[in-house]
Short mmCIF file of C-alpha atoms in Angstrom, two decimals:
data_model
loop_
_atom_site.label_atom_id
_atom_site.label_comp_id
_atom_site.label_asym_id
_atom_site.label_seq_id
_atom_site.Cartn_x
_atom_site.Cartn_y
_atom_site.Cartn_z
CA UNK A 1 16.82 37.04 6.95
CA UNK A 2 14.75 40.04 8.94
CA UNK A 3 14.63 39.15 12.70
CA UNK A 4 12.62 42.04 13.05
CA UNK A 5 9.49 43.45 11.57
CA UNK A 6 9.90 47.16 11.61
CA UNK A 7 9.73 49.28 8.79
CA UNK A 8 12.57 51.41 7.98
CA UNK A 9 11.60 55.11 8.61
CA UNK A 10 11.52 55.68 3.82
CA UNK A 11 8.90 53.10 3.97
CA UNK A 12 6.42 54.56 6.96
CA UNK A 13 7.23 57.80 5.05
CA UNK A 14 6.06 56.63 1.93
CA UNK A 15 3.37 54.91 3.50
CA UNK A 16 1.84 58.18 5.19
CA UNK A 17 2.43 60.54 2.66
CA UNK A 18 1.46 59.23 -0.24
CA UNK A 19 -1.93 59.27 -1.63
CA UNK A 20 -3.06 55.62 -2.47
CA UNK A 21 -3.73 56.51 -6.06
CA UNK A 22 -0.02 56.70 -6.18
CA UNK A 23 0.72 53.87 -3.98
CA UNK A 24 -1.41 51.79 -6.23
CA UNK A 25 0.98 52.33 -9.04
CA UNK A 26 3.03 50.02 -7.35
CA UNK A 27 7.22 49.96 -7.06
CA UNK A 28 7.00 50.07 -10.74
CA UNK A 29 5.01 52.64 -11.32
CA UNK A 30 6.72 54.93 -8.24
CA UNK A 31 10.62 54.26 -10.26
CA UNK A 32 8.48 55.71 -13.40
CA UNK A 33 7.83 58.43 -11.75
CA UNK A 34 11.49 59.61 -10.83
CA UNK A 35 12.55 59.62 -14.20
CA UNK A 36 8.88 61.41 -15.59
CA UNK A 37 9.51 64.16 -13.02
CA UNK A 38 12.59 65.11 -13.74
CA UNK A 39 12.06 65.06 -17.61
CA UNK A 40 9.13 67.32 -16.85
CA UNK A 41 10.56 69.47 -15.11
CA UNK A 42 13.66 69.49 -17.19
CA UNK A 43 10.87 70.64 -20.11
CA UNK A 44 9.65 72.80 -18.14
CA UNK A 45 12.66 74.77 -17.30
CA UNK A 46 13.72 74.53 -21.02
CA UNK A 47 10.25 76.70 -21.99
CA UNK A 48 11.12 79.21 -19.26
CA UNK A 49 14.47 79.40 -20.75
CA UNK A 50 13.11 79.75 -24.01
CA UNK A 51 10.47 82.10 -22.90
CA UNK A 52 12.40 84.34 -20.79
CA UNK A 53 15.40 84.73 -23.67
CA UNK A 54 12.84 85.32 -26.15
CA UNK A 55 10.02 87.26 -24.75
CA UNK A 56 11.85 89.10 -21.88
CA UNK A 57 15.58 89.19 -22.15
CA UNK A 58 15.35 92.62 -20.34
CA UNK A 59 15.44 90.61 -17.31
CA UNK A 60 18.64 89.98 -17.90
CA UNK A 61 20.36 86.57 -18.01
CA UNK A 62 21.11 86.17 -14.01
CA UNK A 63 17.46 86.46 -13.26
CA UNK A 64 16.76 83.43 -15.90
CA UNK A 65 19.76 81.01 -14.74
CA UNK A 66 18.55 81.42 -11.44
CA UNK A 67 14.75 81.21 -12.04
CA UNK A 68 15.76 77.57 -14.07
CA UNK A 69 17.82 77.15 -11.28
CA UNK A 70 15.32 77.02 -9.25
CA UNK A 71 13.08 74.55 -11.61
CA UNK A 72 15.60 72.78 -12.17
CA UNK A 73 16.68 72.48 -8.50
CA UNK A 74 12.71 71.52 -7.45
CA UNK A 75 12.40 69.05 -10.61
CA UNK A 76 15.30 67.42 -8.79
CA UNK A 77 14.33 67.24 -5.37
CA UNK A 78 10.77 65.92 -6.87
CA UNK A 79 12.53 62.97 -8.71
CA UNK A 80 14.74 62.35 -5.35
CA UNK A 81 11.34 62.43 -3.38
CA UNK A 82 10.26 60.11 -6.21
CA UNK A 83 12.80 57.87 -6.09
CA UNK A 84 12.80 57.74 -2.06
CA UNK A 85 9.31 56.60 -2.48
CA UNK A 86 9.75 53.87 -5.24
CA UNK A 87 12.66 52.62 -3.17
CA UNK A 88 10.22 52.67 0.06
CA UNK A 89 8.10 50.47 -1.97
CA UNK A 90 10.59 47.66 -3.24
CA UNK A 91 11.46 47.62 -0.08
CA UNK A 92 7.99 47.31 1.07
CA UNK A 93 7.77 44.79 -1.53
CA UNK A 94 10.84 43.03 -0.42
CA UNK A 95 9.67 43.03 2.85
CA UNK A 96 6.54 41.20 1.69
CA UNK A 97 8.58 38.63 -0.29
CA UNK A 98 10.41 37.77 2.67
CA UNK A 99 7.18 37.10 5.14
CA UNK A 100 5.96 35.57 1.57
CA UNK A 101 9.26 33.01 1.66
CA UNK A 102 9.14 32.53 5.24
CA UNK A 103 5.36 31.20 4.95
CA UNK A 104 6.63 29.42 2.18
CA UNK A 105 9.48 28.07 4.25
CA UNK A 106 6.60 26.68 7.19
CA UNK A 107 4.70 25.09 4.39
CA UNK A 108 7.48 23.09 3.40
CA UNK A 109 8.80 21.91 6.46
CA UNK A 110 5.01 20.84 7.38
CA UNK A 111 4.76 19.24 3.99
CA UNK A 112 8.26 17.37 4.67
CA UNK A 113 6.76 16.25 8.26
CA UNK A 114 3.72 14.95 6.22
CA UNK A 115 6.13 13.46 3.95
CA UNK A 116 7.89 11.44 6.63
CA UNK A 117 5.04 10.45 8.51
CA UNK A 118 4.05 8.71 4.99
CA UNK A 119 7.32 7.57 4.48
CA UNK A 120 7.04 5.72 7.63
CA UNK A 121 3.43 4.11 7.21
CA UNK A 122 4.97 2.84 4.44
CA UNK A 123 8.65 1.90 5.96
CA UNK A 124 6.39 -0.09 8.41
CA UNK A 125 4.28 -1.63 5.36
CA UNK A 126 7.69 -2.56 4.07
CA UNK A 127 8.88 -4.08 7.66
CA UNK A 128 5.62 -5.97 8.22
CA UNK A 129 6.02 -7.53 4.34
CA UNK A 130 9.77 -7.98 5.21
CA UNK A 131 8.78 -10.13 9.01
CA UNK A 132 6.38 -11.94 7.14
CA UNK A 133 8.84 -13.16 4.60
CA UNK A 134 11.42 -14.12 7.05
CA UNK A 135 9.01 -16.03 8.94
CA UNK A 136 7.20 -17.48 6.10
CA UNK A 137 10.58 -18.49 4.85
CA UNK A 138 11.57 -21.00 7.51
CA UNK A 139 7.96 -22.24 8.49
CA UNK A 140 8.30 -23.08 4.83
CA UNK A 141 11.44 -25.33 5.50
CA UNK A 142 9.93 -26.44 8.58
CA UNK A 143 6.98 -27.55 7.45
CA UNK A 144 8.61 -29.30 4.59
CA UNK A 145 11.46 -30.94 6.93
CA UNK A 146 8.18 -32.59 8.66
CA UNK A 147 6.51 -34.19 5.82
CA UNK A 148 10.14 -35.67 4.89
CA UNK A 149 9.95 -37.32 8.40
CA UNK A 150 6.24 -38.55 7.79
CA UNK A 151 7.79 -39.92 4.58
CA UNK A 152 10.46 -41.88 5.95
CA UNK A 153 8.85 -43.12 8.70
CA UNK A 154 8.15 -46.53 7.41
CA UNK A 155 12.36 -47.17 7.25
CA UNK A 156 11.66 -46.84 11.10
CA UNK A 157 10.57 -49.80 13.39
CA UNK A 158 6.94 -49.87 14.01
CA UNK A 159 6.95 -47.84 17.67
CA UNK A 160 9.58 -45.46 16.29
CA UNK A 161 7.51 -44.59 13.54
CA UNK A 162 4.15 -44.06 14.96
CA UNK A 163 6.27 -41.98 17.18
CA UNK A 164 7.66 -39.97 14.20
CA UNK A 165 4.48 -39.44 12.56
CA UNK A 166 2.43 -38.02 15.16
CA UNK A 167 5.24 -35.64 15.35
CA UNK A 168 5.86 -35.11 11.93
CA UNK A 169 2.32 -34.33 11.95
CA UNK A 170 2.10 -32.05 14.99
CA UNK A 171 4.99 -29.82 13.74
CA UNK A 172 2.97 -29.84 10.33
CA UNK A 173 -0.29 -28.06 12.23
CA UNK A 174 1.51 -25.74 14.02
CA UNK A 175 3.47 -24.96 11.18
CA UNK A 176 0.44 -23.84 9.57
CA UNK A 177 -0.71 -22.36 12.62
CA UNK A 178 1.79 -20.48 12.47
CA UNK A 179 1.55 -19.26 8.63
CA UNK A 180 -2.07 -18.01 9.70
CA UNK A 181 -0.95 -15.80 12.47
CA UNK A 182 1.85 -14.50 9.83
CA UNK A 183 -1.15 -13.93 7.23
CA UNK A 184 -3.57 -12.03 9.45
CA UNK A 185 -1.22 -10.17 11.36
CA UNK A 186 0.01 -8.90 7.72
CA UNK A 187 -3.24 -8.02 6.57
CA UNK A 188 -3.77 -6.13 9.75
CA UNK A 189 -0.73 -3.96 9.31
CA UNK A 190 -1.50 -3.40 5.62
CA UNK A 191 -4.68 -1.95 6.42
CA UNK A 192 -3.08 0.67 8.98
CA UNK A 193 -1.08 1.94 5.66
CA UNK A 194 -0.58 2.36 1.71
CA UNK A 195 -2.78 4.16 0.17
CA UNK A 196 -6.81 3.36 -0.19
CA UNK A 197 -8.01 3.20 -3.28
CA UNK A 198 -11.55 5.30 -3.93
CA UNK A 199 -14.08 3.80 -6.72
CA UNK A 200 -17.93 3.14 -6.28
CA UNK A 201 -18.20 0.03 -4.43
CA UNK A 202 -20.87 -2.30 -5.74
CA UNK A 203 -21.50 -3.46 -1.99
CA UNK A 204 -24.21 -6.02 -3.36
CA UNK A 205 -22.03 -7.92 -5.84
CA UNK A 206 -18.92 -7.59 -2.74
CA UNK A 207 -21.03 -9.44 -0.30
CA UNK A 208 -22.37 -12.24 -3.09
CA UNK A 209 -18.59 -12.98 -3.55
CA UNK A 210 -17.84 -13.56 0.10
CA UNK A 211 -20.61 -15.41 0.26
CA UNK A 212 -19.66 -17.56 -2.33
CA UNK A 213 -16.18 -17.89 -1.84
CA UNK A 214 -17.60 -19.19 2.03
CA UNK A 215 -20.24 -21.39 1.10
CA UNK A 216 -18.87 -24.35 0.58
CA UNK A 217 -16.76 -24.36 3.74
CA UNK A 218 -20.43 -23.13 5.51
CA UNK A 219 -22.18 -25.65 4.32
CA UNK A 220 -19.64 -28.43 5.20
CA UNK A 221 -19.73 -27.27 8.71
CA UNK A 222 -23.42 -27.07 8.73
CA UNK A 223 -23.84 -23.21 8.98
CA UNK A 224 -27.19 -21.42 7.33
CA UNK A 225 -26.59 -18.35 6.11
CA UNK A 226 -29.15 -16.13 5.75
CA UNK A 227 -29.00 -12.66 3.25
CA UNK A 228 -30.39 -9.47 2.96
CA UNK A 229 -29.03 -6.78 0.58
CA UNK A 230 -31.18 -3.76 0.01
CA UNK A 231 -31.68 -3.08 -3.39
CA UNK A 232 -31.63 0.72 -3.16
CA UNK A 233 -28.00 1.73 -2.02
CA UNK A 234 -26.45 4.44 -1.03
CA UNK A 235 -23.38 5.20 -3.24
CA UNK A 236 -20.08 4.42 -1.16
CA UNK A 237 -16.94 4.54 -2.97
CA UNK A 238 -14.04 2.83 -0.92
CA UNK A 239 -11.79 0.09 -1.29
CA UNK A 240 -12.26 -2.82 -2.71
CA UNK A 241 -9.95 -5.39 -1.38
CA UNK A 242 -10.03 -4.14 2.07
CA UNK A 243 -14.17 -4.00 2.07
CA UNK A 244 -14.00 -7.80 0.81
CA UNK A 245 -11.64 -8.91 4.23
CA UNK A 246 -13.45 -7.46 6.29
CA UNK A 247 -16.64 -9.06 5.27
CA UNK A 248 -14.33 -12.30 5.01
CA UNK A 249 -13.43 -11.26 8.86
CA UNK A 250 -16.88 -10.60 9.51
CA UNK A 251 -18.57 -13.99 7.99
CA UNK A 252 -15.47 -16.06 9.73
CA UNK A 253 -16.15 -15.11 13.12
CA UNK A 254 -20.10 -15.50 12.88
CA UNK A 255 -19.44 -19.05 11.50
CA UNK A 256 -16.95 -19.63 14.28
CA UNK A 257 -19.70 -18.54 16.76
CA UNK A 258 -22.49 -20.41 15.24
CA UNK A 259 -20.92 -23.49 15.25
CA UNK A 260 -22.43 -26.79 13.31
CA UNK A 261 -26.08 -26.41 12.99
CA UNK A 262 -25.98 -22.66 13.83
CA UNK A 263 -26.92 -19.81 11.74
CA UNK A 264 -25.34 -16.75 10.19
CA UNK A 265 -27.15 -13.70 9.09
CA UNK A 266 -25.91 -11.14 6.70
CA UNK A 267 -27.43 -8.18 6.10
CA UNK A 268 -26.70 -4.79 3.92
CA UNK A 269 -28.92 -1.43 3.89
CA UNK A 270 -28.69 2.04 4.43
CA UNK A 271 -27.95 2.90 7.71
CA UNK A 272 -30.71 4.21 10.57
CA UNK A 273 -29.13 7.91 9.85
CA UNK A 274 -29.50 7.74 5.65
CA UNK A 275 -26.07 8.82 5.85
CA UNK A 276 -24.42 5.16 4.42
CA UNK A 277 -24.82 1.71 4.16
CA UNK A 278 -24.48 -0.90 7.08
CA UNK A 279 -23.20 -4.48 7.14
CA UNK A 280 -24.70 -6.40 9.48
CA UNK A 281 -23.53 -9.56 10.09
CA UNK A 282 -25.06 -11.59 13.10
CA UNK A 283 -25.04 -15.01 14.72
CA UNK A 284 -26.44 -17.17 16.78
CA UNK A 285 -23.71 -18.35 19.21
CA UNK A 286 -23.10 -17.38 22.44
CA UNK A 287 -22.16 -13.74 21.97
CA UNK A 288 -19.32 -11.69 23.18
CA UNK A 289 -18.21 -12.24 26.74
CA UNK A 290 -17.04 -8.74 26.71
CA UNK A 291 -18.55 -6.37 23.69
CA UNK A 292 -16.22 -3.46 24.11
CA UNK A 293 -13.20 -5.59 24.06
CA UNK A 294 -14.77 -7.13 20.77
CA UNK A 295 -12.16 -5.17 18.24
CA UNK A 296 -8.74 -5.33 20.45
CA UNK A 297 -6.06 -7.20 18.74
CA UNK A 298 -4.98 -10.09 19.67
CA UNK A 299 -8.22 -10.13 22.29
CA UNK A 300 -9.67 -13.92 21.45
CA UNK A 301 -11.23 -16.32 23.21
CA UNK A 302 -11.08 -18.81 20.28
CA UNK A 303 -8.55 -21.30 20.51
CA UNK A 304 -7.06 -20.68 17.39
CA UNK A 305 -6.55 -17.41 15.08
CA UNK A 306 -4.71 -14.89 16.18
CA UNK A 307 -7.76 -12.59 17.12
CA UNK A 308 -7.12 -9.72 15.02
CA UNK A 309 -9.79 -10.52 12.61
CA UNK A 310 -12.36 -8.05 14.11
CA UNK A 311 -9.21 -5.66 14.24
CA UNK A 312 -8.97 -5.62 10.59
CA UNK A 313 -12.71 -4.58 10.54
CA UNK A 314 -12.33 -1.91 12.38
CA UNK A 315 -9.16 -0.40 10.89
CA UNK A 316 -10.96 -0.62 7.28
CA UNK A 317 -14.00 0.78 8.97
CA UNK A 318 -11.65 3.73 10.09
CA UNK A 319 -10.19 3.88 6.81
CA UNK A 320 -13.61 4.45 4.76
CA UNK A 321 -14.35 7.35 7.79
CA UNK A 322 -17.09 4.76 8.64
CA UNK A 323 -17.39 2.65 12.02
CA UNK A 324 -17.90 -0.95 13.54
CA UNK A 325 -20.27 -1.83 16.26
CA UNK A 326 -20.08 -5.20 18.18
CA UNK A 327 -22.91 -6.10 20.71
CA UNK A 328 -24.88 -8.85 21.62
CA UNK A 329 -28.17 -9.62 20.30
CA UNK A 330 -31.20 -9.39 23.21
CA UNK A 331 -32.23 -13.15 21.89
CA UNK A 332 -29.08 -14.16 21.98
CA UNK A 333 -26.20 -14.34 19.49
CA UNK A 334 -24.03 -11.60 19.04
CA UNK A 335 -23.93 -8.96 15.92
CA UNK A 336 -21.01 -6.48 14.51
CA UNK A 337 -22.19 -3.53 12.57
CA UNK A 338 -19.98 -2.20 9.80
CA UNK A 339 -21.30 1.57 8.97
CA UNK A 340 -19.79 3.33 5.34
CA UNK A 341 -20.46 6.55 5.07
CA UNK A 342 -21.88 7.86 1.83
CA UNK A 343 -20.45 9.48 -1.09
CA UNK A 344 -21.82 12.71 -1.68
CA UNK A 345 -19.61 13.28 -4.73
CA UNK A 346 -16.95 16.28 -4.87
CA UNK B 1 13.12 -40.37 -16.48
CA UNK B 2 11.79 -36.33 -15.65
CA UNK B 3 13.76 -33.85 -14.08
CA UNK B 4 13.25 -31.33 -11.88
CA UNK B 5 15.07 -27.78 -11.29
CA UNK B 6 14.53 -26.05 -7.63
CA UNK B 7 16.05 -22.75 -7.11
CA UNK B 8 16.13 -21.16 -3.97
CA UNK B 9 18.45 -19.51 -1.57
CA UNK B 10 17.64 -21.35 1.61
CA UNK B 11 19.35 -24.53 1.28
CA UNK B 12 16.80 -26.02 3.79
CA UNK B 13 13.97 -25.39 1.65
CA UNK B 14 15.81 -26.69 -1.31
CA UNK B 15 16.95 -29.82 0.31
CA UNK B 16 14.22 -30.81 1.94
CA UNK B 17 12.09 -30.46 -1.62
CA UNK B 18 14.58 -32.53 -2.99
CA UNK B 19 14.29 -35.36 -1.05
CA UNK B 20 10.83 -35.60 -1.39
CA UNK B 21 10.65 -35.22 -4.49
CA UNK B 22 13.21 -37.97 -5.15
CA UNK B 23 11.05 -40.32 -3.04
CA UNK B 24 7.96 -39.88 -5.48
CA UNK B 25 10.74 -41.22 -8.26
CA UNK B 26 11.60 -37.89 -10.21
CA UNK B 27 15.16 -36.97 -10.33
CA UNK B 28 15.68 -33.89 -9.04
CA UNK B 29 18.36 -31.03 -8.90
CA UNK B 30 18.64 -28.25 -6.41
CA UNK B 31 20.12 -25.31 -6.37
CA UNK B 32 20.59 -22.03 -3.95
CA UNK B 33 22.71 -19.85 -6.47
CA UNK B 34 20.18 -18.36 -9.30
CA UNK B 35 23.07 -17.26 -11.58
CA UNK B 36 24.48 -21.37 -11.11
CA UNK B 37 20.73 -21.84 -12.10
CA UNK B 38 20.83 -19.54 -15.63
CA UNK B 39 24.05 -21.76 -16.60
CA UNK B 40 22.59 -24.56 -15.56
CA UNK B 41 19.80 -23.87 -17.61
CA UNK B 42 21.15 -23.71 -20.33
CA UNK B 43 23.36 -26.61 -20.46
CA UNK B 44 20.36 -29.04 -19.32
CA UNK B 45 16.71 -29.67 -20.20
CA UNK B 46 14.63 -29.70 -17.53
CA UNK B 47 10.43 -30.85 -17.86
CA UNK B 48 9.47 -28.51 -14.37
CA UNK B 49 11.25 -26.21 -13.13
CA UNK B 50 10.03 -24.14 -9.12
CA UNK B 51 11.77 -21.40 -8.51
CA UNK B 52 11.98 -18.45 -5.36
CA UNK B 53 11.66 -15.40 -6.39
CA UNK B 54 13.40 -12.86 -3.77
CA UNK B 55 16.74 -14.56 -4.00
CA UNK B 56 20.04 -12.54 -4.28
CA UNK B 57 21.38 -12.14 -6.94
CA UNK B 58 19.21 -12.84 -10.30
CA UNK B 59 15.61 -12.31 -8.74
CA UNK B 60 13.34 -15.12 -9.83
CA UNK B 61 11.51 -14.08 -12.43
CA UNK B 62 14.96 -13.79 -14.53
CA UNK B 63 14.83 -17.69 -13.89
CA UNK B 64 11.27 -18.17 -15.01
CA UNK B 65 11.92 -16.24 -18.41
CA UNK B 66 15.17 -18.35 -18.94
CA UNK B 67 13.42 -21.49 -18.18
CA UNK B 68 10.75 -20.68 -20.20
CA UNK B 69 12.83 -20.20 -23.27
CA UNK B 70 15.39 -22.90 -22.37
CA UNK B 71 12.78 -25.23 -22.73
CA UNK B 72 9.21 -23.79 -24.05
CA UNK B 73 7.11 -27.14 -22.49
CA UNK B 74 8.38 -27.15 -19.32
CA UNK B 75 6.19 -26.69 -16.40
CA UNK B 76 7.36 -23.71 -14.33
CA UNK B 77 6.23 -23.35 -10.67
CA UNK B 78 6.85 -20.09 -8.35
CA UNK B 79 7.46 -20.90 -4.53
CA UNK B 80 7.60 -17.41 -2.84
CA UNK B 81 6.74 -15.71 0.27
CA UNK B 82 5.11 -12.66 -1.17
CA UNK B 83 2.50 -15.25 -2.99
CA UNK B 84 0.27 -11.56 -4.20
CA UNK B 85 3.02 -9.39 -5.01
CA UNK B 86 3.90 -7.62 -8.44
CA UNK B 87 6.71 -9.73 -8.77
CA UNK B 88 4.27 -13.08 -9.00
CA UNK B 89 2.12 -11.67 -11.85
CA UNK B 90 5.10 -10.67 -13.09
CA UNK B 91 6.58 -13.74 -13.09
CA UNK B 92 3.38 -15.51 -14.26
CA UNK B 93 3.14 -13.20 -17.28
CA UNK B 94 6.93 -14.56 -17.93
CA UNK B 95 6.02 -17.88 -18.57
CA UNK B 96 5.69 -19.18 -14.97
CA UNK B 97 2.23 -21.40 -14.46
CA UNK B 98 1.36 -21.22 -10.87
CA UNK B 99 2.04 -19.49 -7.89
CA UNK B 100 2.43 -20.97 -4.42
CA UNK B 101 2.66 -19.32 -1.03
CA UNK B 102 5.10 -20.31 1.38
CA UNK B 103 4.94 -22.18 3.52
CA UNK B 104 3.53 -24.82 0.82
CA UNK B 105 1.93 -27.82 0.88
CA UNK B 106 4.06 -30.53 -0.75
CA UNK B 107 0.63 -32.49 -1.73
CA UNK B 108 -0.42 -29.46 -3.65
CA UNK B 109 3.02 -28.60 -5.35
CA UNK B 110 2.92 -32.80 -6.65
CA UNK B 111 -0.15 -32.49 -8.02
CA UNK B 112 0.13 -30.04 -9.72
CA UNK B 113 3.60 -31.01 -11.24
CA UNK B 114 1.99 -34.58 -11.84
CA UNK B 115 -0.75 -32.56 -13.88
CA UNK B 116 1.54 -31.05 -16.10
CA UNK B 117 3.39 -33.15 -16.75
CA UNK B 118 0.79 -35.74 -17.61
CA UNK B 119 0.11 -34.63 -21.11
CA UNK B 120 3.16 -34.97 -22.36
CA UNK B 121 3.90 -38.24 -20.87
CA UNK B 122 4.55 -40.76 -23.27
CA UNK B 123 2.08 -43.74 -22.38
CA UNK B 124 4.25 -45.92 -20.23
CA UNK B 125 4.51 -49.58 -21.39
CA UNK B 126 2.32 -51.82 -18.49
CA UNK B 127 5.47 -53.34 -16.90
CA UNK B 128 6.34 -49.94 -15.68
CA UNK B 129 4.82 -47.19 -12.91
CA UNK B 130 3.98 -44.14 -14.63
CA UNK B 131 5.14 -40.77 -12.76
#
């Protein structure tokens, strides 16, 4: 490979000298050239032959071999010049190949970084699926060797076995304490990689479903929920499953925040700047001690969950190119804002 | 008297499924090899059959689809980790029935095998407990 960019001295030659009509004729064109001289000439020096031994052989025959000497000789040196010159430009042209390969070459070592950094989102999509399994997999064994105890407890004296089954069911809750931490923390990962999938997202229908698939666990644990969806939305494409967790993050922490006899409120328009749709979801509890710490994983001040539910809001946000907002409501409660920007179409 | 098949490749799991399963009166068999499984299958009829699915070996969909042809009304149950994975509708569209996540909830796994089970039941004379 060239280390250098200097021209040989044929090619700045070729580059000065020659008229651009000629240079446009490309390498191709130049090598034509060569040969076209020199049978020209050759033609030429022919006639004069012809010529002089026809219409003036007084001249005598020296005189002629040395005039298409001469033609000859020049019809040469023109299809040397010629040839200099086509040679200057494949070399040119090599020369441009070779810048040509060595952008090429950049490319694809960027595209192999790109390639890798893929590889690893998904390597640690893989990892996180593989740590969930091989947690999942003993809680499982765990959490069956505990209901085996509850069920032989009764073989068991009467102090020995209330014994065993407040055990049997302690190691059964945190079991499935456990499982949830496992679950969340694997939906969190998966929504830092694999790929997003981009179709219109029929935001109203999205929310009625986590709505639904909530109510009956609101209503048991006296929450209201109250709805607002905009009829006139602007189009979002995005992804479906990940839109429909957050939301199910979204409505999970209001409820937690309400409480019994508290309220959640739900609302979906176009956002202040016409430039997307907001979720709103909002509650009447006691707010966020600390806003800006709102969307940090693991931040909770819930006793349970793992506190990465807000987390997974914002990394679909950031997924969509949208955004989520947590503050606290001036009449109390607190309120996250999920922003998705619109699809202007390609 | 019904009997059970559970295939997977952590012997606790298996075991302790076993037991409790014995205790609610069906007579079950577990096993941690899948390819002991496939011969196993085909030597004896079994009404349910739960099965793993990321097990060495044979993978655990091979087990559904032999199960499912070994015997074409037997209940068959997945018990995996990766509860949403390709491999579960895959092994669903093998013949499998239901999917459950691990860890599981022994209630839940019961009732449903008591479900399927309850159609073909023949109806038990009154001297005896049914299930």
């Amino acid at each position: 490979m060239h280390s250098s960019l200097s021209l040989p001295p044929v090619t700045a030659l070729a580059r000065r000298s020659v008229p651009r009509a000629l240079r446009k004729l490309g390498r191709w064109g130049a090598l034509a050239w060569g040969p076209t001289l020199l049978v020209a000439a050759l033609v030429a020096a022919a006639l004069m032959l012809v010529v002089e031994l026809v219409v003036a052989p007084a001249l005598g025959v020296a005189v002629t071999v040395r005039a298409a000497t001469l033609v000859i000789g020049g019809a040469v040196a023109a299809a040397a010049v010629a040839a200099r010159l086509a040679g200057g430009l494949v070399l040119s042209a090599h020369l441009e190949a070779e810048a040509g390969r060595r952008r090429l070459a950049q490319r694809a070592e960027q595209l192999e970084r790109d390639a890798q950094r893929v590889e690893r989102g998904l390597g640690l999509e893989a990892l996180s699926r593989l740590l969930a399994h091989e947690l999942r997999a003993p809680l499982h064994a765990l959490s069956l060797d505990a209901t085996v105890l509850e069920r032989i407890a009764p073989d068991c004296d009467p102090v020995a076995q209330q014994q065993i089954r407040t055990l049997a069911a302690a190691m059964r809750g945190e079991t499935e304490q456990l499982a949830r931490l496992v679950d969340e923390y694997l939906a969190y990962a998966q929504t830092e990689s694999g790929p997003l999938a981009g179709a219109p997202l029929e935001l109203a229908r999205i929310v009625d479903e986590t709505i639904l698939a909530h109510a009956a666990r609101l209503s048991s644990c006296g929450v209201d929920v109250e709805l607002r969806i905009d009829p006139e939305l602007p189009r979002v494409t995005g992804d479906r499953p990940r839109v429909l967790l957050a939301l199910h993050h979204l409505i999970e922490n209001a409820a937690d925040a309400a409480g019994p006899g508290g309220r959640i409120d739900l609302s979906v328009g176009a956002s202040a700047d016409g430039r997307g749709v907001d979720l709103v979801v909002g509650d009447d509890g006691p707010g966020f001690a600390e806003p800006s710490a709102a969307f940090r994983p693991f931040y909770s001040t819930k006793g349970e969950g793992a506190g990465l539910g807000l987390a997974i809001v914002r990394e679909v946000a950031r997924a969509h190119a949208g955004s989520a907002e947590a503050r606290n409501r001036a009449d109390g409660g607190a309120e996250v804002r999920l922003h998705l920007p619109e699809d202007r179409g390609p | 008297m019904t009997a059970i098949l559970i295939v997977d490749d952590d012997p606790g799991a298996v075991g302790a499924l076993v037991t409790l399963l014995q205790l609610d009166g069906y007579r079950a068999v577990g096993l941690t090899d899948p390819k002991a499984a496939l011969a196993r299958l085909e030597r004896e009829r079994f009404d349910v059959v739960i099965t793993d699915l990321e097990m060495p070996g044979v993978h655990g969909v091979d087990v559904a689809r032999a199960a499912r042809l070994a015997n074409p009304e037997a209940a068959i149950l997945v018990v995996t980790a990766y509860d949403r994975s390709a491999a579960s509708a895959r092994a669903l569209a093998v013949g499998a029935q239901r999917v459950f996540g691990k860890p599981l909830h022994y209630e839940e796994l019961r009732a449903e095998v008591e479900r399927r089970l309850r159609p073909s039941l023949v109806p038990a004379p009154l001297d005896e407990e049914a299930g």
